[in-house]
């Protein structure tokens, strides 16, 4: 924190220590902690006005410079700071975010389980409280936050979310090390419970090979369209080295690459990525493969994308007999 106000050295050091020791992915400070560091209410307001502190809820503040790509992580950490001393476990999509899973189009809600409390929304409209006691074996701690285990998180999300979103999270969870045997055991234990059929359907469609929501969505569309089954994450030898492609049909030497938003905007300048993509594609073509690129916005125009993909797979160079 770069504080311009006339704070005592003790106050500066105390605030820095509090932020450094905060038990959450995003440090949060409560009004009580700030006052214990020697700040009165007027000083706290001044720090908030200057941007050195950002108010994240009633009596909860984040120090400057603790931004995160996902504002929901900040919201979860703010809830945690305000709930100090309460026994709670973050669940569903909140747990998925804390685990670092791909959460796409899920509602921005904080899901938290409190044994012995009434469920549904609490005082804050974005808080969903689940009245359930989660076994200790299905709870772990990540970044100072108590969350459902990776396997329990996948199952809870599959109960709650639409099919496509549930498969995206399941794919992401499996890719991040979720244990399939543990998932199977939890599904068996949940036999007859509400939503377990939806869980089975989502898990049956997940394979953990998709590396982004875009790839999962496209794979589900291929299955829906009854098109020839591709090989996923295939390594192809080229003059420039081995390249791993998203979807491939080796017998026809066809490749489809699916480009999600993150490929171009999360890590580095888009122009640099476009150049790298074209160079990679040129290496594949030189090795005798044909390449079709599918971009994130196209996934929302299903009929147009279906026509594009069918044409690629059925033209003379492909010779697939697709009904």
PDB file of C-alpha atoms in Angstrom:
ATOM      1  CA  UNK A   1       0.000   0.000   0.000  1.00  0.00           C
ATOM      2  CA  UNK A   2       1.324   3.390  -0.987  1.00  0.00           C
ATOM      3  CA  UNK A   3      -0.324   5.565   1.622  1.00  0.00           C
ATOM      4  CA  UNK A   4       0.000   9.325   1.189  1.00  0.00           C
ATOM      5  CA  UNK A   5      -1.785  10.124   4.431  1.00  0.00           C
ATOM      6  CA  UNK A   6       0.120  11.028   7.547  1.00  0.00           C
ATOM      7  CA  UNK A   7      -0.005   7.624   9.193  1.00  0.00           C
ATOM      8  CA  UNK A   8       2.317   6.597  11.967  1.00  0.00           C
ATOM      9  CA  UNK A   9       5.017   4.032  11.080  1.00  0.00           C
ATOM     10  CA  UNK A  10       3.280   1.596  13.417  1.00  0.00           C
ATOM     11  CA  UNK A  11      -0.014   1.996  11.532  1.00  0.00           C
ATOM     12  CA  UNK A  12       1.686   1.525   8.170  1.00  0.00           C
ATOM     13  CA  UNK A  13       3.486  -1.598   9.349  1.00  0.00           C
ATOM     14  CA  UNK A  14       0.380  -2.951  11.040  1.00  0.00           C
ATOM     15  CA  UNK A  15      -1.737  -2.585   7.881  1.00  0.00           C
ATOM     16  CA  UNK A  16       0.969  -4.213   5.781  1.00  0.00           C
ATOM     17  CA  UNK A  17       1.234  -7.129   8.209  1.00  0.00           C
ATOM     18  CA  UNK A  18      -2.540  -7.597   8.265  1.00  0.00           C
ATOM     19  CA  UNK A  19      -2.722  -7.666   4.465  1.00  0.00           C
ATOM     20  CA  UNK A  20       0.219 -10.077   4.202  1.00  0.00           C
ATOM     21  CA  UNK A  21      -1.271 -12.474   6.758  1.00  0.00           C
ATOM     22  CA  UNK A  22      -4.839 -12.449   5.415  1.00  0.00           C
ATOM     23  CA  UNK A  23      -5.935 -16.070   5.001  1.00  0.00           C
ATOM     24  CA  UNK A  24      -7.553 -15.826   1.581  1.00  0.00           C
ATOM     25  CA  UNK A  25      -6.458 -15.570  -2.077  1.00  0.00           C
ATOM     26  CA  UNK A  26      -7.247 -11.829  -2.019  1.00  0.00           C
ATOM     27  CA  UNK A  27      -6.245 -10.025   1.208  1.00  0.00           C
ATOM     28  CA  UNK A  28      -9.174  -8.395   2.991  1.00  0.00           C
ATOM     29  CA  UNK A  29      -9.162  -6.101   6.001  1.00  0.00           C
ATOM     30  CA  UNK A  30     -12.100  -5.495   8.291  1.00  0.00           C
ATOM     31  CA  UNK A  31     -12.930  -2.163   9.881  1.00  0.00           C
ATOM     32  CA  UNK A  32     -12.038  -3.675  13.257  1.00  0.00           C
ATOM     33  CA  UNK A  33      -8.560  -4.613  11.992  1.00  0.00           C
ATOM     34  CA  UNK A  34      -8.006  -1.168  10.506  1.00  0.00           C
ATOM     35  CA  UNK A  35      -9.064   0.500  13.738  1.00  0.00           C
ATOM     36  CA  UNK A  36      -6.734  -1.787  15.692  1.00  0.00           C
ATOM     37  CA  UNK A  37      -3.920  -0.505  13.436  1.00  0.00           C
ATOM     38  CA  UNK A  38      -4.659   3.022  14.647  1.00  0.00           C
ATOM     39  CA  UNK A  39      -6.931   4.283  11.849  1.00  0.00           C
ATOM     40  CA  UNK A  40     -10.042   6.191  12.797  1.00  0.00           C
ATOM     41  CA  UNK A  41     -13.198   6.257  10.660  1.00  0.00           C
ATOM     42  CA  UNK A  42     -12.224   9.538   8.960  1.00  0.00           C
ATOM     43  CA  UNK A  43      -8.855   8.100   7.907  1.00  0.00           C
ATOM     44  CA  UNK A  44     -10.509   4.928   6.593  1.00  0.00           C
ATOM     45  CA  UNK A  45     -12.890   7.066   4.525  1.00  0.00           C
ATOM     46  CA  UNK A  46      -9.959   9.081   3.178  1.00  0.00           C
ATOM     47  CA  UNK A  47      -8.096   5.919   2.206  1.00  0.00           C
ATOM     48  CA  UNK A  48     -11.202   4.660   0.460  1.00  0.00           C
ATOM     49  CA  UNK A  49     -11.681   7.936  -1.399  1.00  0.00           C
ATOM     50  CA  UNK A  50      -8.031   7.922  -2.520  1.00  0.00           C
ATOM     51  CA  UNK A  51      -8.235   4.331  -3.763  1.00  0.00           C
ATOM     52  CA  UNK A  52      -5.707   2.953  -1.273  1.00  0.00           C
ATOM     53  CA  UNK A  53      -8.568   0.865   0.096  1.00  0.00           C
ATOM     54  CA  UNK A  54     -11.567  -0.404  -1.855  1.00  0.00           C
ATOM     55  CA  UNK A  55     -14.781  -1.167   0.010  1.00  0.00           C
ATOM     56  CA  UNK A  56     -15.884  -4.724  -0.734  1.00  0.00           C
ATOM     57  CA  UNK A  57     -18.843  -4.924   1.602  1.00  0.00           C
ATOM     58  CA  UNK A  58     -20.037  -3.635   4.918  1.00  0.00           C
ATOM     59  CA  UNK A  59     -16.938  -3.156   7.042  1.00  0.00           C
ATOM     60  CA  UNK A  60     -14.633  -5.052   4.623  1.00  0.00           C
ATOM     61  CA  UNK A  61     -11.864  -3.478   2.545  1.00  0.00           C
ATOM     62  CA  UNK A  62      -9.235  -4.641   0.056  1.00  0.00           C
ATOM     63  CA  UNK A  63      -5.829  -2.909  -0.036  1.00  0.00           C
ATOM     64  CA  UNK A  64      -4.766  -1.314  -3.304  1.00  0.00           C
ATOM     65  CA  UNK A  65      -3.081  -3.626  -5.813  1.00  0.00           C
ATOM     66  CA  UNK A  66      -4.780  -6.912  -4.969  1.00  0.00           C
ATOM     67  CA  UNK A  67      -6.831  -7.173  -8.151  1.00  0.00           C
ATOM     68  CA  UNK A  68      -7.753 -10.533  -9.626  1.00  0.00           C
ATOM     69  CA  UNK A  69      -9.005 -11.509 -13.100  1.00  0.00           C
ATOM     70  CA  UNK A  70     -12.292 -12.699 -11.605  1.00  0.00           C
ATOM     71  CA  UNK A  71     -14.260 -10.253  -9.438  1.00  0.00           C
ATOM     72  CA  UNK A  72     -16.173 -13.189  -7.937  1.00  0.00           C
ATOM     73  CA  UNK A  73     -12.990 -14.323  -6.180  1.00  0.00           C
ATOM     74  CA  UNK A  74     -12.865 -10.883  -4.550  1.00  0.00           C
ATOM     75  CA  UNK A  75     -16.527 -11.216  -3.575  1.00  0.00           C
ATOM     76  CA  UNK A  76     -15.938 -14.651  -2.014  1.00  0.00           C
ATOM     77  CA  UNK A  77     -12.938 -13.380  -0.063  1.00  0.00           C
ATOM     78  CA  UNK A  78     -14.940 -10.375   1.138  1.00  0.00           C
ATOM     79  CA  UNK A  79     -17.694 -12.698   2.342  1.00  0.00           C
ATOM     80  CA  UNK A  80     -15.094 -14.811   4.126  1.00  0.00           C
ATOM     81  CA  UNK A  81     -13.596 -11.781   5.861  1.00  0.00           C
ATOM     82  CA  UNK A  82     -17.017 -10.634   7.018  1.00  0.00           C
ATOM     83  CA  UNK A  83     -17.830 -14.139   8.282  1.00  0.00           C
ATOM     84  CA  UNK A  84     -14.741 -14.659  10.427  1.00  0.00           C
ATOM     85  CA  UNK A  85     -15.490 -17.132  13.183  1.00  0.00           C
ATOM     86  CA  UNK A  86     -18.445 -18.730  11.409  1.00  0.00           C
ATOM     87  CA  UNK A  87     -18.236 -22.337  10.274  1.00  0.00           C
ATOM     88  CA  UNK A  88     -18.902 -22.347   6.570  1.00  0.00           C
ATOM     89  CA  UNK A  89     -17.803 -24.164   3.413  1.00  0.00           C
ATOM     90  CA  UNK A  90     -17.809 -22.674  -0.076  1.00  0.00           C
ATOM     91  CA  UNK A  91     -19.628 -24.906  -2.534  1.00  0.00           C
ATOM     92  CA  UNK A  92     -20.876 -25.226  -6.123  1.00  0.00           C
ATOM     93  CA  UNK A  93     -19.528 -22.589  -8.542  1.00  0.00           C
ATOM     94  CA  UNK A  94     -17.818 -20.687  -5.701  1.00  0.00           C
ATOM     95  CA  UNK A  95     -15.784 -23.776  -4.895  1.00  0.00           C
ATOM     96  CA  UNK A  96     -15.126 -24.288  -8.622  1.00  0.00           C
ATOM     97  CA  UNK A  97     -13.701 -20.753  -8.865  1.00  0.00           C
ATOM     98  CA  UNK A  98     -11.491 -21.302  -5.834  1.00  0.00           C
ATOM     99  CA  UNK A  99     -10.247 -24.557  -7.408  1.00  0.00           C
ATOM    100  CA  UNK A 100      -9.415 -22.599 -10.561  1.00  0.00           C
ATOM    101  CA  UNK A 101     -11.926 -24.422 -12.769  1.00  0.00           C
ATOM    102  CA  UNK A 102     -13.534 -23.022 -15.914  1.00  0.00           C
ATOM    103  CA  UNK A 103     -16.824 -21.445 -14.851  1.00  0.00           C
ATOM    104  CA  UNK A 104     -18.667 -20.052 -17.850  1.00  0.00           C
ATOM    105  CA  UNK A 105     -21.986 -18.219 -17.811  1.00  0.00           C
ATOM    106  CA  UNK A 106     -22.707 -19.323 -14.256  1.00  0.00           C
ATOM    107  CA  UNK A 107     -24.627 -16.769 -12.212  1.00  0.00           C
ATOM    108  CA  UNK A 108     -22.354 -14.529 -10.075  1.00  0.00           C
ATOM    109  CA  UNK A 109     -23.446 -15.925  -6.718  1.00  0.00           C
ATOM    110  CA  UNK A 110     -21.536 -16.862  -3.585  1.00  0.00           C
ATOM    111  CA  UNK A 111     -22.527 -20.403  -2.609  1.00  0.00           C
ATOM    112  CA  UNK A 112     -21.820 -21.309   0.991  1.00  0.00           C
ATOM    113  CA  UNK A 113     -22.943 -24.232   3.153  1.00  0.00           C
ATOM    114  CA  UNK A 114     -23.899 -23.712   6.812  1.00  0.00           C
ATOM    115  CA  UNK A 115     -24.917 -26.796   8.760  1.00  0.00           C
ATOM    116  CA  UNK A 116     -28.077 -26.111  10.720  1.00  0.00           C
ATOM    117  CA  UNK A 117     -28.968 -22.850   8.995  1.00  0.00           C
ATOM    118  CA  UNK A 118     -31.771 -22.150   6.593  1.00  0.00           C
ATOM    119  CA  UNK A 119     -30.827 -22.214   2.937  1.00  0.00           C
ATOM    120  CA  UNK A 120     -31.597 -19.892   0.058  1.00  0.00           C
ATOM    121  CA  UNK A 121     -30.452 -16.297  -0.137  1.00  0.00           C
ATOM    122  CA  UNK A 122     -29.267 -14.403   2.913  1.00  0.00           C
ATOM    123  CA  UNK A 123     -29.080 -10.695   3.664  1.00  0.00           C
ATOM    124  CA  UNK A 124     -26.981 -10.081   0.548  1.00  0.00           C
ATOM    125  CA  UNK A 125     -28.804 -10.809  -2.681  1.00  0.00           C
ATOM    126  CA  UNK A 126     -25.781 -12.570  -4.183  1.00  0.00           C
ATOM    127  CA  UNK A 127     -25.325 -15.027  -1.287  1.00  0.00           C
ATOM    128  CA  UNK A 128     -26.881 -18.490  -1.511  1.00  0.00           C
ATOM    129  CA  UNK A 129     -26.790 -20.397   1.768  1.00  0.00           C
ATOM    130  CA  UNK A 130     -27.174 -24.156   1.598  1.00  0.00           C
ATOM    131  CA  UNK A 131     -28.457 -25.886   4.702  1.00  0.00           C
ATOM    132  CA  UNK A 132     -26.337 -29.030   4.654  1.00  0.00           C
ATOM    133  CA  UNK A 133     -23.633 -30.697   6.661  1.00  0.00           C
ATOM    134  CA  UNK A 134     -20.795 -31.724   4.370  1.00  0.00           C
ATOM    135  CA  UNK A 135     -18.646 -34.656   5.580  1.00  0.00           C
ATOM    136  CA  UNK A 136     -15.117 -33.689   6.591  1.00  0.00           C
ATOM    137  CA  UNK A 137     -13.785 -36.105   3.979  1.00  0.00           C
ATOM    138  CA  UNK A 138     -15.366 -33.914   1.292  1.00  0.00           C
ATOM    139  CA  UNK A 139     -13.967 -30.616   2.594  1.00  0.00           C
ATOM    140  CA  UNK A 140     -10.495 -29.174   2.132  1.00  0.00           C
ATOM    141  CA  UNK A 141      -8.785 -25.801   2.497  1.00  0.00           C
ATOM    142  CA  UNK A 142      -7.426 -23.741  -0.384  1.00  0.00           C
ATOM    143  CA  UNK A 143      -5.865 -20.341   0.166  1.00  0.00           C
ATOM    144  CA  UNK A 144      -7.304 -20.203   3.654  1.00  0.00           C
ATOM    145  CA  UNK A 145     -10.864 -20.905   2.448  1.00  0.00           C
ATOM    146  CA  UNK A 146     -12.783 -24.052   3.333  1.00  0.00           C
ATOM    147  CA  UNK A 147     -14.215 -25.542   0.144  1.00  0.00           C
ATOM    148  CA  UNK A 148     -15.767 -28.761  -1.031  1.00  0.00           C
ATOM    149  CA  UNK A 149     -13.329 -31.295  -2.451  1.00  0.00           C
ATOM    150  CA  UNK A 150     -12.662 -31.162  -6.175  1.00  0.00           C
ATOM    151  CA  UNK A 151     -14.784 -34.273  -6.770  1.00  0.00           C
ATOM    152  CA  UNK A 152     -17.684 -33.042  -4.609  1.00  0.00           C
ATOM    153  CA  UNK A 153     -17.512 -29.654  -6.359  1.00  0.00           C
ATOM    154  CA  UNK A 154     -17.900 -31.274  -9.796  1.00  0.00           C
ATOM    155  CA  UNK A 155     -20.927 -33.241  -8.614  1.00  0.00           C
ATOM    156  CA  UNK A 156     -22.589 -30.272  -6.872  1.00  0.00           C
ATOM    157  CA  UNK A 157     -22.188 -28.132 -10.009  1.00  0.00           C
ATOM    158  CA  UNK A 158     -23.658 -30.898 -12.175  1.00  0.00           C
ATOM    159  CA  UNK A 159     -26.743 -30.962  -9.935  1.00  0.00           C
ATOM    160  CA  UNK A 160     -27.198 -27.210 -10.173  1.00  0.00           C
ATOM    161  CA  UNK A 161     -26.167 -26.108 -13.664  1.00  0.00           C
ATOM    162  CA  UNK A 162     -27.482 -26.674 -17.178  1.00  0.00           C
ATOM    163  CA  UNK A 163     -25.904 -29.609 -19.001  1.00  0.00           C
ATOM    164  CA  UNK A 164     -23.379 -27.648 -21.083  1.00  0.00           C
ATOM    165  CA  UNK A 165     -22.063 -25.656 -18.126  1.00  0.00           C
ATOM    166  CA  UNK A 166     -21.887 -28.781 -15.966  1.00  0.00           C
ATOM    167  CA  UNK A 167     -19.794 -30.613 -18.576  1.00  0.00           C
ATOM    168  CA  UNK A 168     -17.437 -27.641 -18.893  1.00  0.00           C
ATOM    169  CA  UNK A 169     -16.766 -27.720 -15.141  1.00  0.00           C
ATOM    170  CA  UNK A 170     -16.449 -31.513 -15.129  1.00  0.00           C
ATOM    171  CA  UNK A 171     -13.964 -31.385 -18.008  1.00  0.00           C
ATOM    172  CA  UNK A 172     -11.981 -28.711 -16.194  1.00  0.00           C
ATOM    173  CA  UNK A 173     -12.038 -30.641 -12.931  1.00  0.00           C
ATOM    174  CA  UNK A 174     -10.862 -33.872 -14.537  1.00  0.00           C
ATOM    175  CA  UNK A 175      -8.091 -31.989 -16.349  1.00  0.00           C
ATOM    176  CA  UNK A 176      -7.037 -30.548 -12.975  1.00  0.00           C
ATOM    177  CA  UNK A 177      -6.662 -33.916 -11.293  1.00  0.00           C
ATOM    178  CA  UNK A 178     -10.099 -34.935 -10.017  1.00  0.00           C
ATOM    179  CA  UNK A 179     -10.130 -38.626  -9.120  1.00  0.00           C
ATOM    180  CA  UNK A 180     -12.573 -40.556 -11.275  1.00  0.00           C
ATOM    181  CA  UNK A 181     -12.970 -43.378  -8.764  1.00  0.00           C
ATOM    182  CA  UNK A 182     -13.873 -40.930  -6.011  1.00  0.00           C
ATOM    183  CA  UNK A 183     -16.423 -39.296  -8.307  1.00  0.00           C
ATOM    184  CA  UNK A 184     -17.963 -42.694  -9.117  1.00  0.00           C
ATOM    185  CA  UNK A 185     -18.182 -43.532  -5.413  1.00  0.00           C
ATOM    186  CA  UNK A 186     -19.883 -40.232  -4.580  1.00  0.00           C
ATOM    187  CA  UNK A 187     -22.377 -40.759  -7.404  1.00  0.00           C
ATOM    188  CA  UNK A 188     -23.210 -44.228  -6.092  1.00  0.00           C
ATOM    189  CA  UNK A 189     -23.629 -42.845  -2.574  1.00  0.00           C
ATOM    190  CA  UNK A 190     -25.965 -40.193  -3.969  1.00  0.00           C
ATOM    191  CA  UNK A 191     -28.221 -42.709  -5.698  1.00  0.00           C
ATOM    192  CA  UNK A 192     -31.845 -41.618  -5.442  1.00  0.00           C
ATOM    193  CA  UNK A 193     -31.024 -38.058  -4.391  1.00  0.00           C
ATOM    194  CA  UNK A 194     -32.285 -35.002  -6.207  1.00  0.00           C
ATOM    195  CA  UNK A 195     -30.473 -34.222  -9.446  1.00  0.00           C
ATOM    196  CA  UNK A 196     -28.339 -37.363  -9.510  1.00  0.00           C
ATOM    197  CA  UNK A 197     -29.561 -38.242 -13.011  1.00  0.00           C
ATOM    198  CA  UNK A 198     -28.305 -34.887 -14.287  1.00  0.00           C
ATOM    199  CA  UNK A 199     -24.985 -35.613 -12.592  1.00  0.00           C
ATOM    200  CA  UNK A 200     -24.651 -38.949 -14.398  1.00  0.00           C
ATOM    201  CA  UNK A 201     -25.469 -37.388 -17.761  1.00  0.00           C
ATOM    202  CA  UNK A 202     -22.911 -34.605 -17.337  1.00  0.00           C
ATOM    203  CA  UNK A 203     -20.185 -36.980 -16.146  1.00  0.00           C
ATOM    204  CA  UNK A 204     -20.856 -39.367 -19.016  1.00  0.00           C
ATOM    205  CA  UNK A 205     -20.221 -36.520 -21.459  1.00  0.00           C
ATOM    206  CA  UNK A 206     -17.044 -35.284 -19.740  1.00  0.00           C
ATOM    207  CA  UNK A 207     -13.600 -36.638 -20.533  1.00  0.00           C
ATOM    208  CA  UNK A 208     -11.098 -34.113 -19.171  1.00  0.00           C
ATOM    209  CA  UNK A 209      -9.359 -33.665 -22.537  1.00  0.00           C
ATOM    210  CA  UNK A 210     -10.842 -30.287 -23.420  1.00  0.00           C
ATOM    211  CA  UNK A 211      -8.580 -27.440 -22.395  1.00  0.00           C
ATOM    212  CA  UNK A 212     -11.160 -24.645 -22.489  1.00  0.00           C
ATOM    213  CA  UNK A 213     -14.916 -24.054 -22.382  1.00  0.00           C
ATOM    214  CA  UNK A 214     -14.775 -23.459 -26.153  1.00  0.00           C
ATOM    215  CA  UNK A 215     -13.358 -26.933 -26.787  1.00  0.00           C
ATOM    216  CA  UNK A 216     -15.962 -28.571 -24.552  1.00  0.00           C
ATOM    217  CA  UNK A 217     -18.796 -26.716 -26.266  1.00  0.00           C
ATOM    218  CA  UNK A 218     -17.524 -27.665 -29.710  1.00  0.00           C
ATOM    219  CA  UNK A 219     -17.076 -31.317 -28.750  1.00  0.00           C
ATOM    220  CA  UNK A 220     -20.657 -31.490 -27.506  1.00  0.00           C
ATOM    221  CA  UNK A 221     -21.858 -29.957 -30.775  1.00  0.00           C
ATOM    222  CA  UNK A 222     -19.975 -32.566 -32.823  1.00  0.00           C
ATOM    223  CA  UNK A 223     -21.732 -35.286 -30.844  1.00  0.00           C
ATOM    224  CA  UNK A 224     -25.103 -33.582 -31.242  1.00  0.00           C
ATOM    225  CA  UNK A 225     -24.580 -33.309 -35.014  1.00  0.00           C
ATOM    226  CA  UNK A 226     -23.591 -36.987 -35.246  1.00  0.00           C
ATOM    227  CA  UNK A 227     -20.409 -36.124 -37.133  1.00  0.00           C
ATOM    228  CA  UNK A 228     -17.373 -38.447 -37.294  1.00  0.00           C
ATOM    229  CA  UNK A 229     -15.658 -38.755 -33.932  1.00  0.00           C
ATOM    230  CA  UNK A 230     -12.322 -36.908 -33.770  1.00  0.00           C
ATOM    231  CA  UNK A 231      -9.122 -37.628 -31.905  1.00  0.00           C
ATOM    232  CA  UNK A 232      -8.603 -35.093 -29.134  1.00  0.00           C
ATOM    233  CA  UNK A 233      -5.334 -33.363 -28.286  1.00  0.00           C
ATOM    234  CA  UNK A 234      -3.421 -35.229 -30.996  1.00  0.00           C
ATOM    235  CA  UNK A 235       0.312 -34.609 -31.377  1.00  0.00           C
ATOM    236  CA  UNK A 236       1.414 -34.077 -34.988  1.00  0.00           C
ATOM    237  CA  UNK A 237       5.015 -34.029 -36.207  1.00  0.00           C
ATOM    238  CA  UNK A 238       5.940 -31.021 -38.363  1.00  0.00           C
ATOM    239  CA  UNK A 239       9.190 -29.584 -39.665  1.00  0.00           C
ATOM    240  CA  UNK A 240       9.151 -27.123 -36.761  1.00  0.00           C
ATOM    241  CA  UNK A 241       8.541 -29.766 -34.107  1.00  0.00           C
ATOM    242  CA  UNK A 242       5.526 -31.542 -32.634  1.00  0.00           C
ATOM    243  CA  UNK A 243       2.236 -29.646 -32.536  1.00  0.00           C
ATOM    244  CA  UNK A 244      -0.756 -30.613 -30.396  1.00  0.00           C
ATOM    245  CA  UNK A 245      -4.097 -29.926 -32.066  1.00  0.00           C
ATOM    246  CA  UNK A 246      -7.581 -29.726 -30.562  1.00  0.00           C
ATOM    247  CA  UNK A 247      -9.542 -32.017 -32.916  1.00  0.00           C
ATOM    248  CA  UNK A 248      -8.105 -34.284 -35.609  1.00  0.00           C
ATOM    249  CA  UNK A 249      -9.204 -36.936 -38.086  1.00  0.00           C
ATOM    250  CA  UNK A 250      -5.937 -38.704 -38.853  1.00  0.00           C
ATOM    251  CA  UNK A 251      -7.230 -40.898 -41.682  1.00  0.00           C
ATOM    252  CA  UNK A 252      -8.213 -37.748 -43.627  1.00  0.00           C
ATOM    253  CA  UNK A 253      -5.429 -35.542 -42.223  1.00  0.00           C
ATOM    254  CA  UNK A 254      -7.931 -32.947 -41.049  1.00  0.00           C
ATOM    255  CA  UNK A 255      -7.573 -30.628 -38.080  1.00  0.00           C
ATOM    256  CA  UNK A 256     -10.038 -28.265 -36.418  1.00  0.00           C
ATOM    257  CA  UNK A 257      -8.649 -25.723 -33.993  1.00  0.00           C
ATOM    258  CA  UNK A 258     -11.074 -24.032 -31.600  1.00  0.00           C
ATOM    259  CA  UNK A 259     -10.060 -20.590 -30.366  1.00  0.00           C
ATOM    260  CA  UNK A 260     -11.613 -19.380 -27.136  1.00  0.00           C
ATOM    261  CA  UNK A 261     -11.524 -15.765 -25.985  1.00  0.00           C
ATOM    262  CA  UNK A 262      -8.722 -16.502 -23.532  1.00  0.00           C
ATOM    263  CA  UNK A 263      -6.325 -17.605 -26.272  1.00  0.00           C
ATOM    264  CA  UNK A 264      -6.113 -14.030 -27.509  1.00  0.00           C
ATOM    265  CA  UNK A 265      -6.817 -11.744 -24.598  1.00  0.00           C
ATOM    266  CA  UNK A 266      -5.731 -13.389 -21.344  1.00  0.00           C
ATOM    267  CA  UNK A 267      -2.009 -13.813 -21.928  1.00  0.00           C
ATOM    268  CA  UNK A 268      -0.263 -11.359 -24.191  1.00  0.00           C
ATOM    269  CA  UNK A 269      -0.991  -9.072 -27.157  1.00  0.00           C
ATOM    270  CA  UNK A 270      -3.619 -10.424 -29.596  1.00  0.00           C
ATOM    271  CA  UNK A 271      -1.544  -9.500 -32.662  1.00  0.00           C
ATOM    272  CA  UNK A 272       1.351 -11.639 -31.460  1.00  0.00           C
ATOM    273  CA  UNK A 273      -0.995 -14.567 -30.939  1.00  0.00           C
ATOM    274  CA  UNK A 274      -2.511 -14.242 -34.401  1.00  0.00           C
ATOM    275  CA  UNK A 275       0.967 -14.369 -35.945  1.00  0.00           C
ATOM    276  CA  UNK A 276       1.853 -17.429 -33.856  1.00  0.00           C
ATOM    277  CA  UNK A 277      -1.402 -19.124 -34.907  1.00  0.00           C
ATOM    278  CA  UNK A 278      -0.713 -18.527 -38.594  1.00  0.00           C
ATOM    279  CA  UNK A 279       2.836 -19.822 -38.316  1.00  0.00           C
ATOM    280  CA  UNK A 280       1.629 -22.932 -36.523  1.00  0.00           C
ATOM    281  CA  UNK A 281      -1.074 -23.490 -39.141  1.00  0.00           C
ATOM    282  CA  UNK A 282       1.499 -23.129 -41.931  1.00  0.00           C
ATOM    283  CA  UNK A 283       3.616 -25.862 -40.331  1.00  0.00           C
ATOM    284  CA  UNK A 284       0.615 -28.197 -40.173  1.00  0.00           C
ATOM    285  CA  UNK A 285      -0.316 -27.499 -43.794  1.00  0.00           C
ATOM    286  CA  UNK A 286       3.275 -28.108 -44.893  1.00  0.00           C
ATOM    287  CA  UNK A 287       3.080 -31.476 -43.113  1.00  0.00           C
ATOM    288  CA  UNK A 288       0.079 -32.409 -45.252  1.00  0.00           C
ATOM    289  CA  UNK A 289      -2.820 -31.474 -42.979  1.00  0.00           C
ATOM    290  CA  UNK A 290      -5.814 -29.259 -43.728  1.00  0.00           C
ATOM    291  CA  UNK A 291      -6.847 -26.898 -40.942  1.00  0.00           C
ATOM    292  CA  UNK A 292     -10.173 -25.267 -40.092  1.00  0.00           C
ATOM    293  CA  UNK A 293     -10.301 -22.549 -37.439  1.00  0.00           C
ATOM    294  CA  UNK A 294     -13.385 -22.099 -35.271  1.00  0.00           C
ATOM    295  CA  UNK A 295     -13.631 -18.952 -33.159  1.00  0.00           C
ATOM    296  CA  UNK A 296     -15.489 -18.346 -29.906  1.00  0.00           C
ATOM    297  CA  UNK A 297     -18.323 -16.152 -31.317  1.00  0.00           C
ATOM    298  CA  UNK A 298     -19.167 -18.847 -33.884  1.00  0.00           C
ATOM    299  CA  UNK A 299     -20.201 -21.218 -31.100  1.00  0.00           C
ATOM    300  CA  UNK A 300     -23.277 -19.064 -30.501  1.00  0.00           C
ATOM    301  CA  UNK A 301     -24.445 -19.370 -34.122  1.00  0.00           C
ATOM    302  CA  UNK A 302     -24.960 -23.115 -34.113  1.00  0.00           C
ATOM    303  CA  UNK A 303     -26.563 -23.588 -37.519  1.00  0.00           C
ATOM    304  CA  UNK A 304     -23.962 -21.504 -39.356  1.00  0.00           C
ATOM    305  CA  UNK A 305     -21.176 -23.356 -37.566  1.00  0.00           C
ATOM    306  CA  UNK A 306     -22.739 -26.715 -38.371  1.00  0.00           C
ATOM    307  CA  UNK A 307     -22.805 -25.819 -42.069  1.00  0.00           C
ATOM    308  CA  UNK A 308     -19.179 -24.686 -41.946  1.00  0.00           C
ATOM    309  CA  UNK A 309     -17.946 -27.828 -40.192  1.00  0.00           C
ATOM    310  CA  UNK A 310     -19.962 -30.232 -42.346  1.00  0.00           C
ATOM    311  CA  UNK A 311     -18.594 -28.580 -45.485  1.00  0.00           C
ATOM    312  CA  UNK A 312     -15.044 -29.014 -44.190  1.00  0.00           C
ATOM    313  CA  UNK A 313     -15.569 -32.685 -43.370  1.00  0.00           C
ATOM    314  CA  UNK A 314     -17.439 -33.599 -46.558  1.00  0.00           C
ATOM    315  CA  UNK A 315     -15.550 -31.767 -49.322  1.00  0.00           C
ATOM    316  CA  UNK A 316     -13.534 -33.951 -51.738  1.00  0.00           C
ATOM    317  CA  UNK A 317     -10.363 -33.675 -49.712  1.00  0.00           C
ATOM    318  CA  UNK A 318     -12.233 -35.151 -46.714  1.00  0.00           C
ATOM    319  CA  UNK A 319     -14.622 -37.654 -48.325  1.00  0.00           C
ATOM    320  CA  UNK A 320     -16.570 -38.314 -45.132  1.00  0.00           C
ATOM    321  CA  UNK A 321     -20.020 -39.711 -45.872  1.00  0.00           C
ATOM    322  CA  UNK A 322     -22.078 -37.585 -43.481  1.00  0.00           C
ATOM    323  CA  UNK A 323     -25.841 -37.950 -43.664  1.00  0.00           C
TER     324      UNK A 323
END
